CSV table of C-alpha atoms and ligand atoms in Angstrom, one decimal:
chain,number,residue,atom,x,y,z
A,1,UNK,CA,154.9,65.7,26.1
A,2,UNK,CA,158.5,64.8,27.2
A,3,UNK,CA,160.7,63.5,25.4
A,4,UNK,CA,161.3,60.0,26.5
A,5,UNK,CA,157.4,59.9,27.0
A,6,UNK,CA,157.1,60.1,23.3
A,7,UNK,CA,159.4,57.6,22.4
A,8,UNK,CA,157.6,55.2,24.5
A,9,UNK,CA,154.5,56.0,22.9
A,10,UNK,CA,156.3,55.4,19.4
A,11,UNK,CA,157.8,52.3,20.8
A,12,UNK,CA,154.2,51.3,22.5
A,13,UNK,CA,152.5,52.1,19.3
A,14,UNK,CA,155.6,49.8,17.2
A,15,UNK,CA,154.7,52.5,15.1
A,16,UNK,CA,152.4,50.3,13.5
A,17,UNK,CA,154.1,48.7,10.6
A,18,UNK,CA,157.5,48.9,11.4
A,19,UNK,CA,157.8,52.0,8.8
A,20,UNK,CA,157.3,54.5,11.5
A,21,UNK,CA,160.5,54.0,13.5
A,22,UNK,CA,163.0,56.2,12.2
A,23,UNK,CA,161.9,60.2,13.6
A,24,UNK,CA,160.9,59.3,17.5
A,25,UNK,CA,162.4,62.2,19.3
A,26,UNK,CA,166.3,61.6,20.6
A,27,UNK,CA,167.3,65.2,21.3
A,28,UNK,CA,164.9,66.0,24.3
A,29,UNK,CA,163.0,68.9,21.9
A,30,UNK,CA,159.9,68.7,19.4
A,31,UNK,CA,160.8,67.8,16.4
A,32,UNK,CA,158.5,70.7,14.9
A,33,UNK,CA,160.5,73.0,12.6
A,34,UNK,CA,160.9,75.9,15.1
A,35,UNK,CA,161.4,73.3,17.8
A,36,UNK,CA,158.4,74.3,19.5
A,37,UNK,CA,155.2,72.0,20.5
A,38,UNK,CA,153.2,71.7,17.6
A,39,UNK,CA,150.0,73.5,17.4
A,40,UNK,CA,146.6,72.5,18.2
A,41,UNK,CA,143.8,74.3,15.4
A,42,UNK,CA,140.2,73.9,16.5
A,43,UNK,CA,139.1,72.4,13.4
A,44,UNK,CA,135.7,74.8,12.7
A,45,UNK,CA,135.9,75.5,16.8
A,46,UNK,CA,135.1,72.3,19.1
A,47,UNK,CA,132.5,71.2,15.9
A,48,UNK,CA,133.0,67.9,17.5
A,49,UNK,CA,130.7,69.4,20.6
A,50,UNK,CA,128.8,71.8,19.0
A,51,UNK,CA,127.4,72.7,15.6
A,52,UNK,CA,130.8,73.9,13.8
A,53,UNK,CA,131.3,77.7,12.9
A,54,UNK,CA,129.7,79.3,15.6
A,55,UNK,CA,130.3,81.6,18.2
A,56,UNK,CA,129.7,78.4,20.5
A,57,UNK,CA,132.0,76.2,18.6
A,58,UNK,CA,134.6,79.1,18.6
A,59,UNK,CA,134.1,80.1,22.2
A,60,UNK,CA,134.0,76.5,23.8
A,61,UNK,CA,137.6,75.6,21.6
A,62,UNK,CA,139.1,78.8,23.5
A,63,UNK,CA,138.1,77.5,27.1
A,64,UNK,CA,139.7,74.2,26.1
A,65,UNK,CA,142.6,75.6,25.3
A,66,UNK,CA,143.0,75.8,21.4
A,67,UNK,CA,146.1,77.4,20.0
A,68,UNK,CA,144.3,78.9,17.3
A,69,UNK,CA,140.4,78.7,15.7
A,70,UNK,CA,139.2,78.0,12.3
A,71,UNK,CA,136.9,79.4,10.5
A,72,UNK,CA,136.6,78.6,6.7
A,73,UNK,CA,135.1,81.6,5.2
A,74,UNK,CA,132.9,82.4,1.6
A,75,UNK,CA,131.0,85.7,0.6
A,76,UNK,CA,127.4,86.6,0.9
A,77,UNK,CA,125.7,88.5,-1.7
A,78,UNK,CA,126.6,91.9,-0.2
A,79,UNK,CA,130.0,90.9,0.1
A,80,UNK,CA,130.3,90.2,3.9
A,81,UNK,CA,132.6,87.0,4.8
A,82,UNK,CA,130.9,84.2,7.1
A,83,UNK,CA,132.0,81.1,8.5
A,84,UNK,CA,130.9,78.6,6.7
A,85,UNK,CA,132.6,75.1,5.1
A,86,UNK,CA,131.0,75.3,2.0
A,87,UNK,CA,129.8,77.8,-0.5
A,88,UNK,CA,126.6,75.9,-0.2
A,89,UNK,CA,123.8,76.2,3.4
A,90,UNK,CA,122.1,73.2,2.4
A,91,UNK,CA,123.6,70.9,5.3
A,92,UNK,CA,124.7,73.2,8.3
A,93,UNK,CA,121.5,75.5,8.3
A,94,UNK,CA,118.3,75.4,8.7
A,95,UNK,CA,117.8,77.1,5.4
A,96,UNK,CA,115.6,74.6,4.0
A,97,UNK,CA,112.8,74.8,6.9
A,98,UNK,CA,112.6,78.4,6.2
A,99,UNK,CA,110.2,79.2,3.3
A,100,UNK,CA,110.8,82.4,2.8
A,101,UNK,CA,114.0,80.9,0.9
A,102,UNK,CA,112.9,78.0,-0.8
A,103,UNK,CA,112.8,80.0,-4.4
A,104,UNK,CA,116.9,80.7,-3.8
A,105,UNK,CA,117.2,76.8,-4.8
A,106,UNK,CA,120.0,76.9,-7.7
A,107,UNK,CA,122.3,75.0,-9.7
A,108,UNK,CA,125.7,76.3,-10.0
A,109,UNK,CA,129.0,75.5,-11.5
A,110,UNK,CA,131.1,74.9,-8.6
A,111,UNK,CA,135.1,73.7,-9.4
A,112,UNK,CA,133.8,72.2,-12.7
A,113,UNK,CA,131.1,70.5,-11.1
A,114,UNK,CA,127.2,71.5,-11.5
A,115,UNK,CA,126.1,71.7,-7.9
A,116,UNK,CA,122.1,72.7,-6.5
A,117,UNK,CA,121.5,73.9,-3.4
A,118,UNK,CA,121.6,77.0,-1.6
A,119,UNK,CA,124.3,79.5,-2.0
A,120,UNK,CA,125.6,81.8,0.9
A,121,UNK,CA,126.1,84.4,-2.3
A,122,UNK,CA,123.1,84.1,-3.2
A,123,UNK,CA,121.8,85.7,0.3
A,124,UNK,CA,122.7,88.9,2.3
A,125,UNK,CA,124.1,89.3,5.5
A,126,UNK,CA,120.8,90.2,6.9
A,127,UNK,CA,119.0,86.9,5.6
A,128,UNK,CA,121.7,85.1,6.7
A,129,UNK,CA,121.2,85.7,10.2
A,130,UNK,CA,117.7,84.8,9.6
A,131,UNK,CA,119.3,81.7,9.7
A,132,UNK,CA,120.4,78.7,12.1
A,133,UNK,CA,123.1,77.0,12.5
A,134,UNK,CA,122.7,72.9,13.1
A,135,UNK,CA,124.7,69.4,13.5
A,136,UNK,CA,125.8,68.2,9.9
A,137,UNK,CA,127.4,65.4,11.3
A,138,UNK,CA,124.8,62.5,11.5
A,139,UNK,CA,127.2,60.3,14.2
A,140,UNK,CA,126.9,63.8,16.1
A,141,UNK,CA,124.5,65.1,18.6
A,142,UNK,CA,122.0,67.5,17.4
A,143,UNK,CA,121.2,69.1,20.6
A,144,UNK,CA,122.3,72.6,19.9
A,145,UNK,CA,120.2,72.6,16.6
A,146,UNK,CA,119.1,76.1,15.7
A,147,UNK,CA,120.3,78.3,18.5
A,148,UNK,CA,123.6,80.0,17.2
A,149,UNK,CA,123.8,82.2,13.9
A,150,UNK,CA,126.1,82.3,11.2
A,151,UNK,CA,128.9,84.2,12.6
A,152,UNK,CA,130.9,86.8,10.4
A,153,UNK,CA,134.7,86.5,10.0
A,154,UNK,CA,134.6,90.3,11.7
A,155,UNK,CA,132.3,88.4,14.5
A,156,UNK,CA,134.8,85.9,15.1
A,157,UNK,CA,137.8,88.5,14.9
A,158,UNK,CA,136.1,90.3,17.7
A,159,UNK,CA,135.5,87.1,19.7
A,160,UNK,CA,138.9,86.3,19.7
A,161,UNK,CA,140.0,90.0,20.6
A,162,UNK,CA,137.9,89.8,23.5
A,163,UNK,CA,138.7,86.5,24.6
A,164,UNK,CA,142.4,86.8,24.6
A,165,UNK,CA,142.8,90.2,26.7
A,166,UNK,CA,140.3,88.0,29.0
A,167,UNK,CA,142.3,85.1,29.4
A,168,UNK,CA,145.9,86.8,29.0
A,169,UNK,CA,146.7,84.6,26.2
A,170,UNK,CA,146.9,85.2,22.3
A,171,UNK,CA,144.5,83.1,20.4
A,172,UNK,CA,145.4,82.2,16.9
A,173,UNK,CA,142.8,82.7,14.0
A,174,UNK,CA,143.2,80.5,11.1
A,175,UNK,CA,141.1,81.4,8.2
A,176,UNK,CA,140.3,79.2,4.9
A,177,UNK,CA,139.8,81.0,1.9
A,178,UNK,CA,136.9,78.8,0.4
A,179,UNK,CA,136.4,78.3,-3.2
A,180,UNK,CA,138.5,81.6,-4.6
A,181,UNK,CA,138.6,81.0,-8.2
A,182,UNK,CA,134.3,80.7,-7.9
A,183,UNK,CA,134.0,83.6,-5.3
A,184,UNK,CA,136.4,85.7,-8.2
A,185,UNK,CA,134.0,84.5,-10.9
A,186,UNK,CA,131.3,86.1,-8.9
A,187,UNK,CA,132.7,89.2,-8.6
A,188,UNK,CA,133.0,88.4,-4.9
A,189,UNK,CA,136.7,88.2,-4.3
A,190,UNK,CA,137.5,87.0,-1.0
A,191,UNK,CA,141.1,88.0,-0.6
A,192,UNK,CA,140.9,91.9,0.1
A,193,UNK,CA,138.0,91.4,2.0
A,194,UNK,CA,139.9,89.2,4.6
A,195,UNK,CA,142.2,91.0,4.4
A,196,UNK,CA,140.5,93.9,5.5
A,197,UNK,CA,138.9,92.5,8.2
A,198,UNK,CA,141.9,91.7,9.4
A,199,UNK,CA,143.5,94.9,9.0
A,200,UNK,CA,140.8,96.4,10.9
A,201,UNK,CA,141.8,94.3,13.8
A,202,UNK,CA,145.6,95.2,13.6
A,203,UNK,CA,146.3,91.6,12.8
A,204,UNK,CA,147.5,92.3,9.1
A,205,UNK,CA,151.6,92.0,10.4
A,206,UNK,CA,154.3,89.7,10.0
A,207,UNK,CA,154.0,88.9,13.8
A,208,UNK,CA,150.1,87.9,13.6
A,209,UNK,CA,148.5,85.1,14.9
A,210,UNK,CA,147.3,84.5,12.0
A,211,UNK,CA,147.4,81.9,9.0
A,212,UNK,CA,145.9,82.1,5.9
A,213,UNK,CA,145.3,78.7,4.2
A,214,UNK,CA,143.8,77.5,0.2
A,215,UNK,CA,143.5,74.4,-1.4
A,216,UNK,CA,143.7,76.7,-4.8
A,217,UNK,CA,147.1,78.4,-5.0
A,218,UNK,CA,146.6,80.8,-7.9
A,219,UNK,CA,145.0,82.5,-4.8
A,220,UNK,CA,147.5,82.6,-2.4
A,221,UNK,CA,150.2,83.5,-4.5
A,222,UNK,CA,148.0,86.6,-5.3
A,223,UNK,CA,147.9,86.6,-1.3
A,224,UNK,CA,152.0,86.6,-0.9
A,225,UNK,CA,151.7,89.9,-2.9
A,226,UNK,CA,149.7,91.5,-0.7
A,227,UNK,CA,150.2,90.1,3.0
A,228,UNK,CA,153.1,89.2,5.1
A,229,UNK,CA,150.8,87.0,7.1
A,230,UNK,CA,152.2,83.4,6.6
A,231,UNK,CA,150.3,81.7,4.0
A,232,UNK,CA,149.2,77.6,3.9
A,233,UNK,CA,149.0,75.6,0.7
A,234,UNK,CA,146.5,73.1,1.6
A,235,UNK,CA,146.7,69.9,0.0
A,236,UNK,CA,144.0,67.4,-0.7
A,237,UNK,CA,143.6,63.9,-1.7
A,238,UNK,CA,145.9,63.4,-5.0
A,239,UNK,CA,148.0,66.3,-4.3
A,240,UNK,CA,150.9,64.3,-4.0
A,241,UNK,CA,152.7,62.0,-6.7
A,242,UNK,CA,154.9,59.4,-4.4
A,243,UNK,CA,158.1,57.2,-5.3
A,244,UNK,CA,157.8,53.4,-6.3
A,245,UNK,CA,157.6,52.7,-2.8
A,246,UNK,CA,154.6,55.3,-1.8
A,247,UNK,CA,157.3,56.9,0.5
A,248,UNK,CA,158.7,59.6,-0.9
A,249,UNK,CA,156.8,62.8,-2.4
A,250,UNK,CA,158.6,63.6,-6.2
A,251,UNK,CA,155.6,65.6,-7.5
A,252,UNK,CA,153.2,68.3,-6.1
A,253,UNK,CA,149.4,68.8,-8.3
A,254,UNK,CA,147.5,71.3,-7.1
A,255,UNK,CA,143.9,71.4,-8.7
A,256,UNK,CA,143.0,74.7,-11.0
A,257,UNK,CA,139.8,75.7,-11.2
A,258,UNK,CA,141.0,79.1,-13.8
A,259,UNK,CA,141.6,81.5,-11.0
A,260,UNK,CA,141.8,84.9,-13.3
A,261,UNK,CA,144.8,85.9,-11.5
A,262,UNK,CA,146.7,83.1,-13.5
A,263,UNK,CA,149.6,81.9,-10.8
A,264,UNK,CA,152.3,79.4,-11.8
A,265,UNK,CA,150.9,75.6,-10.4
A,266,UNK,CA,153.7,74.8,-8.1
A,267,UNK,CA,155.5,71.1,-9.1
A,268,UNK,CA,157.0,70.6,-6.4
A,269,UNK,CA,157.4,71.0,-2.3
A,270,UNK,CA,160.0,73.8,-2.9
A,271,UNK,CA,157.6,75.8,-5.3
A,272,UNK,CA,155.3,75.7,-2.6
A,273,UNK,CA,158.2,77.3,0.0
A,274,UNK,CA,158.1,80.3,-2.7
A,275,UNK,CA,155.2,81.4,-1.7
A,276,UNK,CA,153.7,79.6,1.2
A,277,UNK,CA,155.1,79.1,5.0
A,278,UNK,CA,153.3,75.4,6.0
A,279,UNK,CA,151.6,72.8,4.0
A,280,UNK,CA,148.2,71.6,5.1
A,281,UNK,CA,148.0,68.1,3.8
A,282,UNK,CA,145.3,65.1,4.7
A,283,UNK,CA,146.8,63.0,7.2
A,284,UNK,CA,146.7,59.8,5.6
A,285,UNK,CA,149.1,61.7,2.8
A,286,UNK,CA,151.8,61.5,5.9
A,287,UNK,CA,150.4,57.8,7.1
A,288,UNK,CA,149.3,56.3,4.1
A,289,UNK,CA,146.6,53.7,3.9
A,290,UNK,CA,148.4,51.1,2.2
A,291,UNK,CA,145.1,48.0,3.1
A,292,UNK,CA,145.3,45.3,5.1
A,293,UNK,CA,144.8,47.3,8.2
A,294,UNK,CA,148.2,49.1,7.7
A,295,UNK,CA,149.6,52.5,7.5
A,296,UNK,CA,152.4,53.1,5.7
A,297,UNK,CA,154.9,56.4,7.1
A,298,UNK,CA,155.9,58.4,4.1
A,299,UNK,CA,159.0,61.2,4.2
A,300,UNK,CA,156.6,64.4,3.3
A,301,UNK,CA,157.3,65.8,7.0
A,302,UNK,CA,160.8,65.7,6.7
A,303,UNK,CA,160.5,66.7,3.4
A,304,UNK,CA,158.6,69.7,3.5
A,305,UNK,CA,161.1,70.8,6.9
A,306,UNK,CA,164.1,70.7,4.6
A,307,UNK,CA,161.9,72.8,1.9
A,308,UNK,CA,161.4,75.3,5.1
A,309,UNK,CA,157.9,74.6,5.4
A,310,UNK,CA,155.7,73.7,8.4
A,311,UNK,CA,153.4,71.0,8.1
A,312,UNK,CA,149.6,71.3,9.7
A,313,UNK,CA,147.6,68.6,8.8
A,314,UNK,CA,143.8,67.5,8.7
A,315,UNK,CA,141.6,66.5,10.3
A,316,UNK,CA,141.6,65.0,13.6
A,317,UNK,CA,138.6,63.2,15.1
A,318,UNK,CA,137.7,60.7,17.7
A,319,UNK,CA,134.4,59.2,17.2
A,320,UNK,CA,135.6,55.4,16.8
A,321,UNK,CA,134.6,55.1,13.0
A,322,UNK,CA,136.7,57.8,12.1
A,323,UNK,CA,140.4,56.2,13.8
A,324,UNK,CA,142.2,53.7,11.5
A,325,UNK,CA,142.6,50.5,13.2
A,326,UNK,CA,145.9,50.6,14.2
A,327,UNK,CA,145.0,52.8,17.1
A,328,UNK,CA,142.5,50.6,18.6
A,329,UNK,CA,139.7,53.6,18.8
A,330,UNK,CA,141.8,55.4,21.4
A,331,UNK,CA,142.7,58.8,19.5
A,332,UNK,CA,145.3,59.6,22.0
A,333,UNK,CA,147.8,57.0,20.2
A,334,UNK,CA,147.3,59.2,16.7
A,335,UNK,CA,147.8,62.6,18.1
A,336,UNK,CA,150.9,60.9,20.0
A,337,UNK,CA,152.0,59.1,16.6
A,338,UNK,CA,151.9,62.3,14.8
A,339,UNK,CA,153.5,64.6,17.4
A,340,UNK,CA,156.5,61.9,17.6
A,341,UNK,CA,157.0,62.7,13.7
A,342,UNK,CA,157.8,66.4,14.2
A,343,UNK,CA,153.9,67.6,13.0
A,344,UNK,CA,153.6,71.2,13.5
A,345,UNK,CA,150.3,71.4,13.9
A,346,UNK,CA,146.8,69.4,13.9
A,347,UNK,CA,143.2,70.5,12.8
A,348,UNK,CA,141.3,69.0,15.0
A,349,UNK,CA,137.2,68.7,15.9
A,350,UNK,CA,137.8,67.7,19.2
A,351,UNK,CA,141.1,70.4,20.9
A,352,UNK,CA,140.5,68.8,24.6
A,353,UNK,CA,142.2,65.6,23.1
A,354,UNK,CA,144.7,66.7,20.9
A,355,UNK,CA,145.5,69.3,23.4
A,356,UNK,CA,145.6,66.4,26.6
A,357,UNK,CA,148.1,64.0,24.0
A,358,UNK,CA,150.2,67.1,24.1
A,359,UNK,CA,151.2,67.3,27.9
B,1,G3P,O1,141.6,73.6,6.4
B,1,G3P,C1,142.1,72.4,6.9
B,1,G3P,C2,141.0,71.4,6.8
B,1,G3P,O2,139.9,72.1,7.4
B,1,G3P,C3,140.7,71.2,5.4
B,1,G3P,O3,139.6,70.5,5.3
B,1,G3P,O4,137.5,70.5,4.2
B,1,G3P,O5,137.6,70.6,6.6
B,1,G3P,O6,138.1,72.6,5.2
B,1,G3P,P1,138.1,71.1,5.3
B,2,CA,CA1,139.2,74.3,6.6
């Protein structure tokens, strides 16, 4: 988008509560760190259209246009990486229909918590494929229930290999690490085996399209040993200590969960720079949900800019329950909010929008 489009859109938003003034563009660029537009991460593939990842998520975010695909990855019992959100097959299967399985029902310790269900470790690759995928989303549409498989990280490498010598255009892939300090306790490290998978598609370089991201950083610091792939601290809710006046960010808290590989817990924005390239925090740790219908613009963009660090943040949707009501169920005015501040990127479940506020 143009410059003086955006700062109408800022103006036409009155950035909400009058907060969100100060960083509407004035120098005719993106006020993304490199300068360029910022990117557009299809949040699990198009999961907003179709069960998320899948080949068919994946594959319908790269015909809309995505800059890069996620997939969030954890270990089967044989070690392969798949695509899954959680550690758990419970919601975005069809595991429990099939009762061949039902005896793989356990309780686990998962981040301190005792969690039942059914583990993707707890199943090989091949009964894994046994399975199929559906909608976990209950405002979604369940349509494409049980006609994709669980695709493997090595799948979805290949998948974006092929599609980008198709389409003359490098696709980005942007994988999670899920739950590292619980695959390590299982003897099912995750790190090598990514990054394997991504050697084995030349993609383990400097220059990749590739980001690695973890909301453990014991992990990723291992990572920054071994990779020169840019690595992304995600941040969840509580992450972040603020100033008396919820603006600025004075303290960074990221959860341990007694990663073997020890790490030093970063306190700070510029112990995160050390080791990582871009911060993934939760939106509504840059607009802040202060009540009474009202967002409140904190300083953690320009923050984590002048710590060198880009800033991709989650998630993105535009079923009408999931906007805030200071953009009056049109998702258009958040991307267009969050552009104007100089985001670098956006996970979101629905590219085709975030990608048409970006013109
Ligand atoms: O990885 C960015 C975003 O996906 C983090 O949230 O829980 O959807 O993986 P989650
Ligand atoms: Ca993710």
């Amino acid at each position: 988008m143009h410059r003086h489009v955006l700062l109408l859109a800022a103006l036409a938003l009155g950035f909400a509560t009058a907060e969100a003034a100060a960083p509407v563009q004035t120098s005719g660029t993106w006020h993304t760190l490199d300068g360029k537009p910022p990117l557009v991460i299809a949040h699990r593939g198009a999961s907003g259209y179709r069960p998320e990842h899948t080949l068919a998520s994946y594959t319908l975010a790269i015909e809309m246009g995505a800059d890069y695909i996620e997939p969030d990855l954890v270990a089967t019992r044989d070690g392969h990486l798949i695509a899954r959100h959680e550690p758990l097959l419970d919601d975005t299967t069809d595991v429990k229909s099939r009762p061949q399985f039902a005896a793989r029902r356990t309780t686990r310790m998962l981040d301190g918590k005792s969690v039942t269900g059914f583990f993707a470790s707890d199943f090989t690759l091949a009964e894994i494929k046994q399975l199929r995928a559906v909608q976990a989303n209950p405002a979604r549409s369940k349509e494409h229930d049980g006609r994709y498989e669980i695709p493997t990280f090595d799948e979805i490498l290949d998948l974006r290999e092929r599609e980008s010598a198709k389409r003359g255009r490098t696709i980005g892939v942007y994988p999670e690490t899920k739950h590292p300090s619980f695959h390590l306790d299982l003897e099912l490290p995750l790190e090598e085996r990514l990054l394997d998978a991504l050697r084995k598609h030349k993609l383990d370089r400097a220059d990749g399209p590739v980001f690695i991201q973890s909301f453990e950083s014991a992990n990723l610091q291992y990572l920054h040993t071994k990779t020169k792939l840019p690595l992304v601290q995600l941040l969840d809710d509580g992450a972040l200590l603020y100033d008396a006046a919820g603006k600025r960010v004075i303290a960074v808290k990221i959860p341990q969960y007694g990663d073997k590989r020890g790490g030093t817990p970063p306190q700070s924005l510029e112990d995160v720079a050390k080791y990582a390239n871009a911060i993934g925090p939760w939106k509504r740790q840059i607009m802040r949900d202060i009540g009474a219908q009202q967002l409140l613009q904190t300083t953690l963009i320009e923050q984590a800019h002048a710590a060198g660090l880009r800033v991709h943040t989650y998630t993105f949707r535009t079923e009408p329950a999931t906007l805030a009501p200071e953009y009056r169920n049109d998702p258009l005015l958040e991307y267009r909010q969050f552009y104007a501040l100089g985001i670098d990127g956006v996970f979101s479940d629905f590219p085709d929008v975030a990608l048409s506020a970006r013109k």
